[in-house]
PDB file of C-alpha atoms in Angstrom:
ATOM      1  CA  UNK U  46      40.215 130.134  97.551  1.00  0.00           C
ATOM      2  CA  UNK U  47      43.387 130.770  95.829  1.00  0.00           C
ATOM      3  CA  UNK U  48      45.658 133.355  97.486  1.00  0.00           C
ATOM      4  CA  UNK U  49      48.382 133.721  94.566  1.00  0.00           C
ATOM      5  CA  UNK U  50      49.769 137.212  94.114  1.00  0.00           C
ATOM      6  CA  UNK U  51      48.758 139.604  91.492  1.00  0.00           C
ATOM      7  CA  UNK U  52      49.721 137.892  88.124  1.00  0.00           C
ATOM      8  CA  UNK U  53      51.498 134.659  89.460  1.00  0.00           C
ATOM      9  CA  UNK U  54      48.596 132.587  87.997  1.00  0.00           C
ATOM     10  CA  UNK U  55      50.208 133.426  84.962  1.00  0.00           C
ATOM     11  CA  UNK U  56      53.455 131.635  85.894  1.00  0.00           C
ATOM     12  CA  UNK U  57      54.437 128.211  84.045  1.00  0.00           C
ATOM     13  CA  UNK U  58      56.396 126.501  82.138  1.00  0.00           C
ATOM     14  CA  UNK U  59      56.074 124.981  78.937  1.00  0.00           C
ATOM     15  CA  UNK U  60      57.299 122.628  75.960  1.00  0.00           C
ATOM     16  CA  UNK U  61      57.801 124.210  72.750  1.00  0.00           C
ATOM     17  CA  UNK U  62      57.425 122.073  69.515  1.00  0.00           C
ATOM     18  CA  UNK U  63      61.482 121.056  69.643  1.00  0.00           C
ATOM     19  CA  UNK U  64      60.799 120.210  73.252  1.00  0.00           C
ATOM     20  CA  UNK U  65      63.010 123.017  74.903  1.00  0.00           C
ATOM     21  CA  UNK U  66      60.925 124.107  77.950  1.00  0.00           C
ATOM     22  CA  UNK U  67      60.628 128.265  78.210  1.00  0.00           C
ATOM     23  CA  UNK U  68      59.404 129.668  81.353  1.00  0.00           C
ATOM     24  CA  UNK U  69      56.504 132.029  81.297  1.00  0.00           C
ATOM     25  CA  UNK U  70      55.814 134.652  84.055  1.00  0.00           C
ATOM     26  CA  UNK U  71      54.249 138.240  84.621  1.00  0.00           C
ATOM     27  CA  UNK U  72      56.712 140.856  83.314  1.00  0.00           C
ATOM     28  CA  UNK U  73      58.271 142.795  86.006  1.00  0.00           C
ATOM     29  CA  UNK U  74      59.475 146.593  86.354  1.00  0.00           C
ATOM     30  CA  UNK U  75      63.249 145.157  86.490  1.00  0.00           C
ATOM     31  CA  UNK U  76      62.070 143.673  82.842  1.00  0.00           C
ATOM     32  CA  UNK U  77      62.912 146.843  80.816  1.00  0.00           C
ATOM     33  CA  UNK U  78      66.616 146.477  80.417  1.00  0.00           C
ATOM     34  CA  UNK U  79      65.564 143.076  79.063  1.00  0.00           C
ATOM     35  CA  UNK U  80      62.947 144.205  76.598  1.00  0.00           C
ATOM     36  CA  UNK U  81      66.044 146.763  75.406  1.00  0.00           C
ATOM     37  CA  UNK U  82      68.099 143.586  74.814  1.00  0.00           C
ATOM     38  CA  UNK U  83      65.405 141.845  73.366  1.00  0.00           C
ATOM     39  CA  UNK U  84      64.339 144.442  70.774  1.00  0.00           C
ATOM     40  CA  UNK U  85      67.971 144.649  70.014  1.00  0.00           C
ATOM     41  CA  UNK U  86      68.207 141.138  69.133  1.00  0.00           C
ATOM     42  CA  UNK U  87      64.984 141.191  66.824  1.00  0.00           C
ATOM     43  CA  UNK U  88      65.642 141.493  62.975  1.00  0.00           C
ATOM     44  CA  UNK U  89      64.667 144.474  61.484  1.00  0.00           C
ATOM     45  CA  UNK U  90      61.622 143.542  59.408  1.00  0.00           C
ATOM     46  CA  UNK U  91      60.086 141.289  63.030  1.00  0.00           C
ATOM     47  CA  UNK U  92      60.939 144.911  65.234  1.00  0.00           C
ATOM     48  CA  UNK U  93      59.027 146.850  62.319  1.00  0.00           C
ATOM     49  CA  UNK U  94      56.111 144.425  62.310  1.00  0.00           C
ATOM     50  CA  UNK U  95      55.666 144.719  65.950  1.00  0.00           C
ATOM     51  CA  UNK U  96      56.296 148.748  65.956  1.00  0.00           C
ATOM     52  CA  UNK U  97      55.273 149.768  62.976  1.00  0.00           C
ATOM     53  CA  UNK U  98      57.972 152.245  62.616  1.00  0.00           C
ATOM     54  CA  UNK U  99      61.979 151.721  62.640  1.00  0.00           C
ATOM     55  CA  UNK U 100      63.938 152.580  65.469  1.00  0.00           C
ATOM     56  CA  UNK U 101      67.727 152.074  66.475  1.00  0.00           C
ATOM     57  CA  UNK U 102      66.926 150.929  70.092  1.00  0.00           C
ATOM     58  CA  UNK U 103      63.980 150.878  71.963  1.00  0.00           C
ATOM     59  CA  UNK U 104      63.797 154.036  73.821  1.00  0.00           C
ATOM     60  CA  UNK U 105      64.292 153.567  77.900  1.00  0.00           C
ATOM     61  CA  UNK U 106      60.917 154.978  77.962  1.00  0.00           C
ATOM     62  CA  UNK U 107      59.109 152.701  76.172  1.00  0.00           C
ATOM     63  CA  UNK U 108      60.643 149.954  78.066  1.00  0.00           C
ATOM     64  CA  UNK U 109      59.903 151.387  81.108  1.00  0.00           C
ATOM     65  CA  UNK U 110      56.304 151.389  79.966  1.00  0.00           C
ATOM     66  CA  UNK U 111      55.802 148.329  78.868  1.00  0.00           C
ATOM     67  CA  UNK U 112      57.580 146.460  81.774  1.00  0.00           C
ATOM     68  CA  UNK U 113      55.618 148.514  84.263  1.00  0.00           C
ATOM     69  CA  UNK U 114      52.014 146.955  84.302  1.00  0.00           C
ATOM     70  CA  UNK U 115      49.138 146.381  86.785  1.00  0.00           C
ATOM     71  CA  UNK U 116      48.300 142.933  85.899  1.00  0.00           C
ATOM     72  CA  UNK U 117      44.688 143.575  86.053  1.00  0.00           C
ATOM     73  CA  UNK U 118      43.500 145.433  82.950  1.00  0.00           C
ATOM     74  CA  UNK U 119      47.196 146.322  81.502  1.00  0.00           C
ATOM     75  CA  UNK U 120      48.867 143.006  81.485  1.00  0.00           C
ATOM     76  CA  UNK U 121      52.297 141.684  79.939  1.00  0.00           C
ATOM     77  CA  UNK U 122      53.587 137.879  80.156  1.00  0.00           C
ATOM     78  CA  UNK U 123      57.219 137.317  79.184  1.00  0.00           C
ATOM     79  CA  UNK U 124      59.030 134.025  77.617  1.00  0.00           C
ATOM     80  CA  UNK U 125      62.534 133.215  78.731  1.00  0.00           C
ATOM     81  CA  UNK U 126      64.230 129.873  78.513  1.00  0.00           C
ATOM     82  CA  UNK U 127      64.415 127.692  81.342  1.00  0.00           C
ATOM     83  CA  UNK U 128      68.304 126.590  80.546  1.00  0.00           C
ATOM     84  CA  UNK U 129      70.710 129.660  82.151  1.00  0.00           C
ATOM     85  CA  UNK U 130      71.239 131.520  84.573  1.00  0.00           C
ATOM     86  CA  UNK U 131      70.927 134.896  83.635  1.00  0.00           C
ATOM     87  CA  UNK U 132      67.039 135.816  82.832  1.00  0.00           C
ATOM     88  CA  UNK U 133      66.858 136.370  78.981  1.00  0.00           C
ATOM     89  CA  UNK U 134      63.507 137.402  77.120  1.00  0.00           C
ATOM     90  CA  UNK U 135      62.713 135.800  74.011  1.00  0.00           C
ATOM     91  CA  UNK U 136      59.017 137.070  73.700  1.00  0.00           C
ATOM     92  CA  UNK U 137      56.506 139.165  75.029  1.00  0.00           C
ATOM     93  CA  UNK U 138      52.543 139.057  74.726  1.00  0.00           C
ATOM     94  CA  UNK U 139      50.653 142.151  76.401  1.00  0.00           C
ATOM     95  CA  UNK U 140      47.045 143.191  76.346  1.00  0.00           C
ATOM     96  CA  UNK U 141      46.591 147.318  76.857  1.00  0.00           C
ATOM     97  CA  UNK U 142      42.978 148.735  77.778  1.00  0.00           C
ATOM     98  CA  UNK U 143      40.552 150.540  75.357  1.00  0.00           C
ATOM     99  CA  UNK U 144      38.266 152.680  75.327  1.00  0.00           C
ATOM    100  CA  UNK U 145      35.677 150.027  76.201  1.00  0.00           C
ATOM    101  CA  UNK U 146      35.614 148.547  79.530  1.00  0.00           C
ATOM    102  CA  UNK U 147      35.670 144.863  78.046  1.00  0.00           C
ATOM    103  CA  UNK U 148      38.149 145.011  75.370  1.00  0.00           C
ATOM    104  CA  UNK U 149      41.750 145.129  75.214  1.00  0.00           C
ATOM    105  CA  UNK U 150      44.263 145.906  72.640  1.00  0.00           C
ATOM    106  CA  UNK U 151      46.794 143.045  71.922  1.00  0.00           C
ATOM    107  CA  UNK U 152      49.891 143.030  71.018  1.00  0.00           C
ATOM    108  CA  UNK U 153      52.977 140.618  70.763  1.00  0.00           C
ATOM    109  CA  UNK U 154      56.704 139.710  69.576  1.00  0.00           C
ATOM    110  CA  UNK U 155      58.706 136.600  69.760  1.00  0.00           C
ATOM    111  CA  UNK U 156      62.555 136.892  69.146  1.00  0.00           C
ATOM    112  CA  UNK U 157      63.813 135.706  65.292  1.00  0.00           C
ATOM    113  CA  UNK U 158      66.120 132.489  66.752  1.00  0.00           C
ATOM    114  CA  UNK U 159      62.658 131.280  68.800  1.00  0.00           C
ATOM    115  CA  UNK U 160      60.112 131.963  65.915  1.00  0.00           C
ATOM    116  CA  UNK U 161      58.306 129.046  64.354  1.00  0.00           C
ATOM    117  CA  UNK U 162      58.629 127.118  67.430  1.00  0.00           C
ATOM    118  CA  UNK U 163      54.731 127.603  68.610  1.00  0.00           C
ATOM    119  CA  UNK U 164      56.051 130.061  71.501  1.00  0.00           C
ATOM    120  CA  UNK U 165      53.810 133.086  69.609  1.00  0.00           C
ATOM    121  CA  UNK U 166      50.880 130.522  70.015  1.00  0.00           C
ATOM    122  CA  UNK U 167      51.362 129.867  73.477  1.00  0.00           C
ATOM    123  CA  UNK U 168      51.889 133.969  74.171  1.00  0.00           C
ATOM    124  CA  UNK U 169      48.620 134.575  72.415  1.00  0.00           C
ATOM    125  CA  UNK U 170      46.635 131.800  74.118  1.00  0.00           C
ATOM    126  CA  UNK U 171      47.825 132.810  77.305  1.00  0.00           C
ATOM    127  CA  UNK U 172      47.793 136.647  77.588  1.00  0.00           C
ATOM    128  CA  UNK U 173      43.875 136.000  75.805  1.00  0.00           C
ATOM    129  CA  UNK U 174      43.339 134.211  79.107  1.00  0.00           C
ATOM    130  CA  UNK U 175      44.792 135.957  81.536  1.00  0.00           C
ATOM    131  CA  UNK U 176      42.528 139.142  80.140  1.00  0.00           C
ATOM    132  CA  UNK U 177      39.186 136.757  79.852  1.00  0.00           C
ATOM    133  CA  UNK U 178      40.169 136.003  83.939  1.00  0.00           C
ATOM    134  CA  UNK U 179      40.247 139.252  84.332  1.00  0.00           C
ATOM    135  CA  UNK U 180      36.616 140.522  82.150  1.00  0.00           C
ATOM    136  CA  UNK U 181      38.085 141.429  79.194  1.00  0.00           C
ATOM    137  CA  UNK U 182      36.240 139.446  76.103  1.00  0.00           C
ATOM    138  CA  UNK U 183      37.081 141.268  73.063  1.00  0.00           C
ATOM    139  CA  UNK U 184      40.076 141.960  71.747  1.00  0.00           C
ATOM    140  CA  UNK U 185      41.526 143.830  69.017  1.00  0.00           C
ATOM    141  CA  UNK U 186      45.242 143.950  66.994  1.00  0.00           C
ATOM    142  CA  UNK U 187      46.621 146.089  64.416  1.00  0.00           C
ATOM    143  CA  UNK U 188      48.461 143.945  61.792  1.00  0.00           C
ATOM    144  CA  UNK U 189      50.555 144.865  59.228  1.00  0.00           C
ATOM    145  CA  UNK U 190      48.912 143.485  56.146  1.00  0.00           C
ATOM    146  CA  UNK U 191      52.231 142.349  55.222  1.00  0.00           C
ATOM    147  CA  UNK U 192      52.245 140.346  58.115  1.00  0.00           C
ATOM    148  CA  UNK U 193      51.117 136.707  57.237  1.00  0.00           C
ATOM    149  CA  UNK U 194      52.301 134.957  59.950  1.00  0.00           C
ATOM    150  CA  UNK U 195      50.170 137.090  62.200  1.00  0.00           C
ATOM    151  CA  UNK U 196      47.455 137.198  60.242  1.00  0.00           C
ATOM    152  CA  UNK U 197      47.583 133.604  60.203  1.00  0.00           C
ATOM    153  CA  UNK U 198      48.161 133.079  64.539  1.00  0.00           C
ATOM    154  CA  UNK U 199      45.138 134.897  65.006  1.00  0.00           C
ATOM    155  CA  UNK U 200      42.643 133.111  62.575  1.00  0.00           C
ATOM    156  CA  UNK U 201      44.030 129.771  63.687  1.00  0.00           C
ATOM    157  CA  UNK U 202      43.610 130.797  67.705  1.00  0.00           C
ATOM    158  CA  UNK U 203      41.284 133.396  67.855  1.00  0.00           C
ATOM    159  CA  UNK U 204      37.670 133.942  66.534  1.00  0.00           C
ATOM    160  CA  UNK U 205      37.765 136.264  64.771  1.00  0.00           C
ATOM    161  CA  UNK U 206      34.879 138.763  64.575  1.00  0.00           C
ATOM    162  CA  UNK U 207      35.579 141.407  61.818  1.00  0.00           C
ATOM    163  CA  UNK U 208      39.043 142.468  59.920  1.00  0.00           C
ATOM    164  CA  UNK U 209      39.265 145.942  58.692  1.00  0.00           C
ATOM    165  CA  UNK U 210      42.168 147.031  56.333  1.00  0.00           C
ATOM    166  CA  UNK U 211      43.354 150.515  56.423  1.00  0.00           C
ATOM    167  CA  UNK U 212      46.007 151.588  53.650  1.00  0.00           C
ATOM    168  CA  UNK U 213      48.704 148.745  54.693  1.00  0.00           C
ATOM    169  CA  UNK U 214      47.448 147.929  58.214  1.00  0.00           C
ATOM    170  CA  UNK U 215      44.904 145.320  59.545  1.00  0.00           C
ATOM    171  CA  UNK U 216      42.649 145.924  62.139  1.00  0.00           C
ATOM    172  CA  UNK U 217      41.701 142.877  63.522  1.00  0.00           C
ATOM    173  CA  UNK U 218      39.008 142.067  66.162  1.00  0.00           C
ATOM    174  CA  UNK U 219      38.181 139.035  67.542  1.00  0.00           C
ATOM    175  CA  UNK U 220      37.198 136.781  70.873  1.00  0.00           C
ATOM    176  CA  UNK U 221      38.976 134.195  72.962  1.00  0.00           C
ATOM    177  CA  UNK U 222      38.622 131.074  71.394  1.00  0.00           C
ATOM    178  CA  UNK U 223      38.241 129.333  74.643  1.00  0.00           C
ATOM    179  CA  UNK U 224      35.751 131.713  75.776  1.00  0.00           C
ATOM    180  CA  UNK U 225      33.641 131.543  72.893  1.00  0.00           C
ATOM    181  CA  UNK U 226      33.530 127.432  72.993  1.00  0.00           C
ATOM    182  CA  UNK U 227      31.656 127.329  76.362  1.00  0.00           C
ATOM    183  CA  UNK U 228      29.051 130.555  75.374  1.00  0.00           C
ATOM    184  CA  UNK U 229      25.628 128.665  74.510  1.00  0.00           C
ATOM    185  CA  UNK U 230      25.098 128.724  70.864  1.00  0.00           C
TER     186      UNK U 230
END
């Protein structure tokens, strides 16, 4: 039986496609000042396609939400690069409960200078199953329409199950890819 703590299955490191290796882990409480730098470091247009709305900074508060999670049905894995000393985050995947016991709400960002490296592909795949570990087999985003390269990561890595659009947002549900390959069909 494996004795890990809660959320250290989710610990590992990987290649990204220019072969620098990132480190992926749980996201911690001391992770908010991080996700403050991190959202400061995002380009305007990438920090309004996550938020949906502009802000100067992400509030304390928010950060201190986001970075405090139980790792069993609110979850949140974090991308920093191996080289350094100093932990930096360069992207964040999280999965937030619903109303139904067996969905989850998904959500993530990946920093401007690490985008188009695969590293949103690998935070999708992996925060997808982390919550399938954990019971959760639905899933659902809201997408700006605008958003292509979203759009896009999801229908390439996701099954998608229905797509709603809503004035300029897209509400997007869908399964586990991984999951849905081993259902009987």
């Amino acid at each position: 039986m494996n004795h890990l703590g809660v959320g250290e299955e989710l610990e590992r490191i990987v290649a990204l496609r220019d072969g620098v290796r990132v480190r992926l882990r749980p996201i911690r409480p001391d992770d908010a000042p991080r996700l403050v730098s991190l959202y400061d470091r995002l380009s305007a247009d990438t920090a309004y396609r996550r938020f949906f709305t502009r802000m100067r900074t992400l509030p304390p508060e928010l950060a201190h939400h986001l970075a405090n999670v139980d790792h069993r049905r609110r979850l949140a894995i974090v991308a920093e690069p191996c080289e350094g000393r100093i932990p930096v985050v360069i992207g964040v995947a999280c999965s937030e409960p619903t109303d139904g016991p067996t969905t989850a709400e998904v959500a993530l960002v990946v920093e401007d200078a690490w985008q188009g490296l695969g590293l949103g592909a690998i935070l999708l795949k992996e925060i997808l199953g982390a919550a399938g570990r954990r019971g959760i087999c639905d899933f659902r985003a809201d997408v700006l329409t605008s958003n292509d390269r979203m759009l896009r990561l999801l229908a390439h890595h996701a099954d998608v199950t229905r797509r709603t659009r809503r004035q300029e947002v897209t509400e997007m549900f869908f399964r586990h890819r991984a999951l849905t390959a081993t259902e009987p069909g």
